[in-house]
Coordinates of C-alpha atoms in Angstrom, one line a residue:
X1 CA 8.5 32.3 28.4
X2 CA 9.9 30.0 30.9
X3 CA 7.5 30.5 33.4
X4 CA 4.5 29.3 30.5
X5 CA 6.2 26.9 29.6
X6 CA 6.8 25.3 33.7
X7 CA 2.6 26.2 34.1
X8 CA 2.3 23.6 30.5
X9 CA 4.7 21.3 32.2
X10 CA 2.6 21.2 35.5
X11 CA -0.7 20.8 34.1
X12 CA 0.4 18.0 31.7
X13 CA 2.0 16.4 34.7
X14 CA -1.6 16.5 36.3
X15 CA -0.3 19.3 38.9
X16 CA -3.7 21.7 38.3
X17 CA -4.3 24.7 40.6
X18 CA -7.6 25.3 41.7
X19 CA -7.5 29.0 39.8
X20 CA -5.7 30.5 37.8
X21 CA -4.9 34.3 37.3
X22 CA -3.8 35.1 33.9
X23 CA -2.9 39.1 34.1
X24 CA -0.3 41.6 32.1
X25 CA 0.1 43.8 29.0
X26 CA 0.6 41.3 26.9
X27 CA -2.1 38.9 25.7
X28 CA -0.7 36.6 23.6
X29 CA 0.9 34.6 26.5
X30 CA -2.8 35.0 28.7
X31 CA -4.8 33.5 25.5
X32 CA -1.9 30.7 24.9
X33 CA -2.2 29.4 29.0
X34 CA -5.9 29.6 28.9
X35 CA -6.4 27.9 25.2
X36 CA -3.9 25.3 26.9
X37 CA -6.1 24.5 29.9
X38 CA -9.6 24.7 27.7
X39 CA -8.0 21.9 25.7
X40 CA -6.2 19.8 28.0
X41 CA -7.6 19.3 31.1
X42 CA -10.5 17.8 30.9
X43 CA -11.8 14.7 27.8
X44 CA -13.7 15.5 25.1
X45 CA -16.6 13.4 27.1
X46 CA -16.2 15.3 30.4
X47 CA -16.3 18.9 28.7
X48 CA -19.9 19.0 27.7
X49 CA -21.3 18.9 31.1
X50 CA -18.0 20.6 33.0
X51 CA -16.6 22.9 30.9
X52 CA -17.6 26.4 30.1
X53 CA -16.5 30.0 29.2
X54 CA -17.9 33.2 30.7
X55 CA -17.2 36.4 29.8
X56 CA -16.5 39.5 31.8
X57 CA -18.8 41.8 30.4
X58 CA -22.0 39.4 30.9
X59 CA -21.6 38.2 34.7
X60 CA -21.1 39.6 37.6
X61 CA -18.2 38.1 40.3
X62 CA -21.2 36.6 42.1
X63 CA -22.3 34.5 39.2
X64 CA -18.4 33.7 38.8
X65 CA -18.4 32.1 42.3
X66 CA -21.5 30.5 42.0
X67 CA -20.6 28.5 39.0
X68 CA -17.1 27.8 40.5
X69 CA -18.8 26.3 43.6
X70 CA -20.5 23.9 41.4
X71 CA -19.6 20.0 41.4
X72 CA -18.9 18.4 38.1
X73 CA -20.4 15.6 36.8
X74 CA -19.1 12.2 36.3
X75 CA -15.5 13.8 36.6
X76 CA -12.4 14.2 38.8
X77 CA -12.6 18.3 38.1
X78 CA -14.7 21.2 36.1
X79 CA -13.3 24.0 34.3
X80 CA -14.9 27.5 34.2
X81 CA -12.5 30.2 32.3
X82 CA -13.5 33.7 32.1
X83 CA -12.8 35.1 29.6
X84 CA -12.0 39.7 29.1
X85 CA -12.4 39.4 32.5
X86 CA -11.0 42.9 32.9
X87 CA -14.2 44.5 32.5
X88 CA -15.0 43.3 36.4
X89 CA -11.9 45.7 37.3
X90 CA -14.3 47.4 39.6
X91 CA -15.4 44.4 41.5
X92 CA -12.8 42.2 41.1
X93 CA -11.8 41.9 44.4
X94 CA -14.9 40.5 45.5
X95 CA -13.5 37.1 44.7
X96 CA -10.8 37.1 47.7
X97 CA -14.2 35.5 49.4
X98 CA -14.2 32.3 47.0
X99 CA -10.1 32.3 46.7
X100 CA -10.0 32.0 50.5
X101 CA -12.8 28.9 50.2
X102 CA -12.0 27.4 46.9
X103 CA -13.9 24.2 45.4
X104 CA -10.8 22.0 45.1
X105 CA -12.5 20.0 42.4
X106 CA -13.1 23.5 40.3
X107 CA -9.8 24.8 37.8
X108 CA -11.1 28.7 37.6
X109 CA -9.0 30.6 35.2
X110 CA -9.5 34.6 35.2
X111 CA -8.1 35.9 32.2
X112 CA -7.2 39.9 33.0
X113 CA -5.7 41.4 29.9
X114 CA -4.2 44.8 29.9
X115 CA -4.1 45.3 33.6
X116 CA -2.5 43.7 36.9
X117 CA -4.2 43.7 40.4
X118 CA -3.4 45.5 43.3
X119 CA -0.6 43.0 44.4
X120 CA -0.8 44.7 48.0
X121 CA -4.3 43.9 48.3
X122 CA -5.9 40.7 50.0
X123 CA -7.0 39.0 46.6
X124 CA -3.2 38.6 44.7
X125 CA -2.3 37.8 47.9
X126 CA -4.7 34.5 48.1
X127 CA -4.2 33.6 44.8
X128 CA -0.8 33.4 45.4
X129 CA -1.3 31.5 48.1
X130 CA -3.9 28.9 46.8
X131 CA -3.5 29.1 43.0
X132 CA -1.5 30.9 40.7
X133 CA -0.3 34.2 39.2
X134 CA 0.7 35.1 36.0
X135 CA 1.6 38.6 34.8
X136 CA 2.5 38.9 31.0
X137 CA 4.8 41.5 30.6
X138 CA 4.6 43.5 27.4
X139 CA 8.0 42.6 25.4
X140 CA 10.1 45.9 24.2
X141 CA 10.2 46.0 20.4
X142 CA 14.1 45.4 20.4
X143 CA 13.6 42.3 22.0
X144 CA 10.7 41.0 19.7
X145 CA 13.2 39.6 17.1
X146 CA 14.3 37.0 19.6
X147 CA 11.6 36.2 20.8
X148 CA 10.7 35.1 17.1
X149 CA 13.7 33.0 16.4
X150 CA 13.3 31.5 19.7
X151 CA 9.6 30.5 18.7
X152 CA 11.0 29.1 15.9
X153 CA 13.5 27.0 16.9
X154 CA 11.1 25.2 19.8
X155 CA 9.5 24.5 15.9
X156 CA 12.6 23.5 14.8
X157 CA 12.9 26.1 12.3
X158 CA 15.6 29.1 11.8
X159 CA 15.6 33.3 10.5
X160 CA 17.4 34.9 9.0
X161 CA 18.1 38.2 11.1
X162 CA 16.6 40.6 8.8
X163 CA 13.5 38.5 8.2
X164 CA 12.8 38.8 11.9
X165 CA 13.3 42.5 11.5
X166 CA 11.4 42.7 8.5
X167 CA 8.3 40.9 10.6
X168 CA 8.9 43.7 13.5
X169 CA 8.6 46.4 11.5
X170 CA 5.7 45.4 9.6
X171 CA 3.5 44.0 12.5
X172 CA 5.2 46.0 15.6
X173 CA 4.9 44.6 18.9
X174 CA 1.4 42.5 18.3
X175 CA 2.9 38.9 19.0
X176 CA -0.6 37.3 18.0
X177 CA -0.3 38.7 14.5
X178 CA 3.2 37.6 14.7
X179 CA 2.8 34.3 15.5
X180 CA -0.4 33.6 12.9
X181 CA 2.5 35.0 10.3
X182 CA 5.1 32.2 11.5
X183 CA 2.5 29.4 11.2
X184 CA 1.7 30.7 7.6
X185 CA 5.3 30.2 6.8
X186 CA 5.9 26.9 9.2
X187 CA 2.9 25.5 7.0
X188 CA 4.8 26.0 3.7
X189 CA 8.1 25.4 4.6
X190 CA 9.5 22.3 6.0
X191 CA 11.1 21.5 8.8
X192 CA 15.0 22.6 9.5
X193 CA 14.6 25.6 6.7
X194 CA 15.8 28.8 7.8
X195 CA 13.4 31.6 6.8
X196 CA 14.7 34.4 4.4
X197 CA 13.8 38.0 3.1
X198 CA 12.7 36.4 0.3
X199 CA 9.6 34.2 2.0
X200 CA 8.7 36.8 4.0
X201 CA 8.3 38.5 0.9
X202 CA 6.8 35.5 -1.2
X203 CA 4.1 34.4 2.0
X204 CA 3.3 37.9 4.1
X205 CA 3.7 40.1 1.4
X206 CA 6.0 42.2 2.6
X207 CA 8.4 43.8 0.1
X208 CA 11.6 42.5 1.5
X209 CA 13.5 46.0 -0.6
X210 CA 11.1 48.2 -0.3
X211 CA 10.3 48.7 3.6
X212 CA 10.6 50.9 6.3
X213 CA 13.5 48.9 7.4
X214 CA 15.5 49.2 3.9
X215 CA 14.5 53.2 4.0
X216 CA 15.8 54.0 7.4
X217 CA 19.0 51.9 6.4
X218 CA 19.3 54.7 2.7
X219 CA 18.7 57.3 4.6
X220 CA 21.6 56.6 7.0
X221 CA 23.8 55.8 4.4
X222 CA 22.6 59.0 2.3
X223 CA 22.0 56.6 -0.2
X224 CA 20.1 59.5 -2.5
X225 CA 19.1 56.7 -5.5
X226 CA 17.6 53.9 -2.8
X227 CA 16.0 56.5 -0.7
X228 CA 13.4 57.9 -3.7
X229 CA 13.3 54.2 -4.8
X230 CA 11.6 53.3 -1.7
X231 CA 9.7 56.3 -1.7
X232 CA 8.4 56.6 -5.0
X233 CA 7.2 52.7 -4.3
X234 CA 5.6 53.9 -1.1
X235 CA 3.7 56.3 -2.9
X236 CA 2.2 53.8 -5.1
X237 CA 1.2 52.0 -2.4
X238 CA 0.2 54.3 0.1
X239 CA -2.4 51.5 2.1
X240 CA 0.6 49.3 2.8
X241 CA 2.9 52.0 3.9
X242 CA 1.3 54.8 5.8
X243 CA 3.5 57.8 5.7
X244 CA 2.4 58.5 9.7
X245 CA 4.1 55.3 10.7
X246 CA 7.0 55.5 8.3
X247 CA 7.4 59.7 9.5
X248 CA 7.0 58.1 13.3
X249 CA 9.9 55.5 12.5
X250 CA 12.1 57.9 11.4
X251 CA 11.8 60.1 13.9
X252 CA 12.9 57.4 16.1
X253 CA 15.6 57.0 14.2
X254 CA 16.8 60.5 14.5
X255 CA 16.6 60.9 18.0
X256 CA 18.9 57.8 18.5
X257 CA 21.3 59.2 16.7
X258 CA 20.9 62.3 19.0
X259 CA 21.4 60.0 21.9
X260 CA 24.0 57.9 20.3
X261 CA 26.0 61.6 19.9
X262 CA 25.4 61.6 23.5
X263 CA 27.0 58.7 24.8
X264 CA 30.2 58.6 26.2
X265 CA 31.0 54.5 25.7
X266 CA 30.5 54.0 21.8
X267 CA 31.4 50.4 22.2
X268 CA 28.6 47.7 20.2
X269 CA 27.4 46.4 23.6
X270 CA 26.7 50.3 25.6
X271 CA 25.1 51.3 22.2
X272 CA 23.0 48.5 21.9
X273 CA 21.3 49.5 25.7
X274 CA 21.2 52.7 25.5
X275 CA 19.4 53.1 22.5
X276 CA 17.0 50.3 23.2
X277 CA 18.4 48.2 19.9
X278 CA 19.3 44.8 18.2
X279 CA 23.0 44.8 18.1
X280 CA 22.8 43.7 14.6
X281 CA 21.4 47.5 13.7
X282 CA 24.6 49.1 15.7
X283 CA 27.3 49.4 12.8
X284 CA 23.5 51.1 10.9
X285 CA 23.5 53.7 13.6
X286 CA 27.6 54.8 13.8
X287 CA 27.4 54.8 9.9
X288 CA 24.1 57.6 10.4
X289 CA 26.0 59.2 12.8
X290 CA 29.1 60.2 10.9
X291 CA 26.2 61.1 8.5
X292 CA 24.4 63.6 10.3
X293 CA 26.1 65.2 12.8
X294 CA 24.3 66.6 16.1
X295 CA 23.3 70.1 14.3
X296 CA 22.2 68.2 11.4
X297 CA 20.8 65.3 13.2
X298 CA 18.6 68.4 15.0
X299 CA 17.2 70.1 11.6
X300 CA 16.4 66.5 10.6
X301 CA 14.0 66.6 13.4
X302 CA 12.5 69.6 13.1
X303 CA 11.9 68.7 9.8
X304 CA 10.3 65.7 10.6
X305 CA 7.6 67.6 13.1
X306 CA 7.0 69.8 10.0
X307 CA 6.2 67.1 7.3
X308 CA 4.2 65.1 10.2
X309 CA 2.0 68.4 10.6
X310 CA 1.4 68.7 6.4
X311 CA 0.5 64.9 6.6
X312 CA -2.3 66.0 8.8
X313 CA -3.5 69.0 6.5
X314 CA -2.2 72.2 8.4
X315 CA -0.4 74.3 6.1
X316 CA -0.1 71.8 3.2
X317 CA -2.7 72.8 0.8
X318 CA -3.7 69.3 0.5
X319 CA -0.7 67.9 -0.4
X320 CA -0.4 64.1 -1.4
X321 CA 1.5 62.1 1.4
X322 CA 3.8 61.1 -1.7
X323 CA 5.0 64.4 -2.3
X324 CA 5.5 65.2 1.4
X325 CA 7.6 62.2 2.0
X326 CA 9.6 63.1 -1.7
X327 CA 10.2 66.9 0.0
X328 CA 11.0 65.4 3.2
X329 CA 13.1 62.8 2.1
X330 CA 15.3 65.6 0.1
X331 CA 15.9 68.0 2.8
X332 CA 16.8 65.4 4.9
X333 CA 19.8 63.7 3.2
X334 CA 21.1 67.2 0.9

């Protein structure tokens, strides 16, 4: 995030690179940068003649450079962005002949999601030398809910921990859909609030005690009565609660508390790494494991595998999902 912000602070400072390379995992950051440039750069007046967005699956890298070579008109600089750009993966390096000869007056901004360049090959290293590189990395779920609360309060806004986890569960790693969800909520409440369970629940829809989250938490505790609350609620609202992702979320579960049996150093910190976690969910995890011991913590597994395989209509005869989950649910915590 620091490094976006620095490119922001550059090009609002007037310190523009002649291209761009926008590459990674993770798109969010590579549509941010490039929306940034398409609005900033040039005035409203100079974009209609020197502005324009390509895309990769209708030109070829010869077009690219032709356009780039371009002069503007009546302006200090043009802007040419292409856009899905990964669909020239092929032929991409054919552009190390323009990188090498750029058009100073030309900002070229190559936006390559889902992949990185060869970074031993001739064309990373020009761009590196002449423009800029930026790789957006993909961020690990455990470290999503900070990124939220860090979003946040660059919006002067606060959350609530589990209202940051409630957002991770429900929209998983996608920090697009994420971030549409916080302006929802920015637009309704003001300034300086902190955001709770409650307008997560109220704004997104998300049931802030009935949730993927709050069942993992039962099931840990062996909290029989919460457990088939959640579920009986999931299976009258089976479009808002798959039972593949809330089978694929327990089994995560389960096999950190395998792990955490595992570890040597219980301490909050050593826990926290090794299972890949918030530290807020830590005290969660040693209450499951006193729970469900290794042998236990095993069969829970197993049985996991088998309820995932009736979801899916082997050996089930049809089964609804909501009595699957009820059986599963059952054998799991008696």
């Amino acid at each position: 995030m620091s490094d976006v912000t620095k490119i922001v602070s550059d090009i609002k400072n007037r310190n523009i690179k002649p291209i761009y390379f926008l590459m990674g995992e993770e798109p969010y950051y590579i549509d941010k940068i490039s929306e940034f440039i398409e609005n900033n750069i040039l005035t409203e007046e100079e974009k209609g003649f020197n502005q324009m967005v390509l895309y990769g699956r209708d030109v070829t890298i010869d077009e690219i450079i032709d356009n780039a070579k371009r002069f503007p008109m009546m302006a200090e600089r043009q802007v040419v962005i292409i856009k899905e750009a990964q669909n020239l993966s092929r032929s991409i390096e054919k552009l190390v002949s323009y990188v090498e000869n750029l058009q100073p007056s030309t900002v070229l901004v190559i936006c390559y999601k889902y992949k990185t360049i060869d970074k031993r090959k001739k064309l990373y290293k020009a761009i590196q030398k002449n423009g800029l590189v930026y790789e957006s990395k993909k961020l690990y779920e455990n470290q999503i809910a900070e990124w939220i609360r860090r979003v946040l309060a660059g919006k002067k806004y606060m959350i609530e921990t589990k209202a940051a986890l409630m957002l991770v569960e429900f929209l998983g790693d996608n920090l697009s859909k994420i971030s549409n969800e916080l302006n929802k909520l920015m637009v309704v409440l003001p300034v300086n609030s902190t955001i709770t369970p409650k307008d997560i629940e109220e704004n997104i829809g998300i049931s802030k005690d009935y949730n993927n989250f709050e069942l993992r938490k039962a099931i840990g505790e062996r909290n029989v009565y919460k457990a088939n609350m959640i579920i009986n609620y999931f299976a009258q609202n089976q479009k808002a609660n798959p039972m593949v992702v809330t089978i694929s979320l327990l089994n995560s579960l389960f096999t950190q508390i395998l792990v955490y049996h595992s570890l040597k150093d219980k301490s909050k910190s050593s826990v926290a790494r090794a299972l890949k976690i918030n530290p807020f969910f830590v005290s969660d995890y040693i209450t499951a494991a006193k729970n469900y011991p290794m042998r236990k913590t095993s069969q829970v597994i197993a049985y996991l595998r088998e309820a995932d395989v009736k979801s899916k209509g082997v050996g089930a005869n049809a089964l609804p999902s909501g009595d699957i989950l009820k059986e599963l649910i059952f054998k799991i915590i008696h």
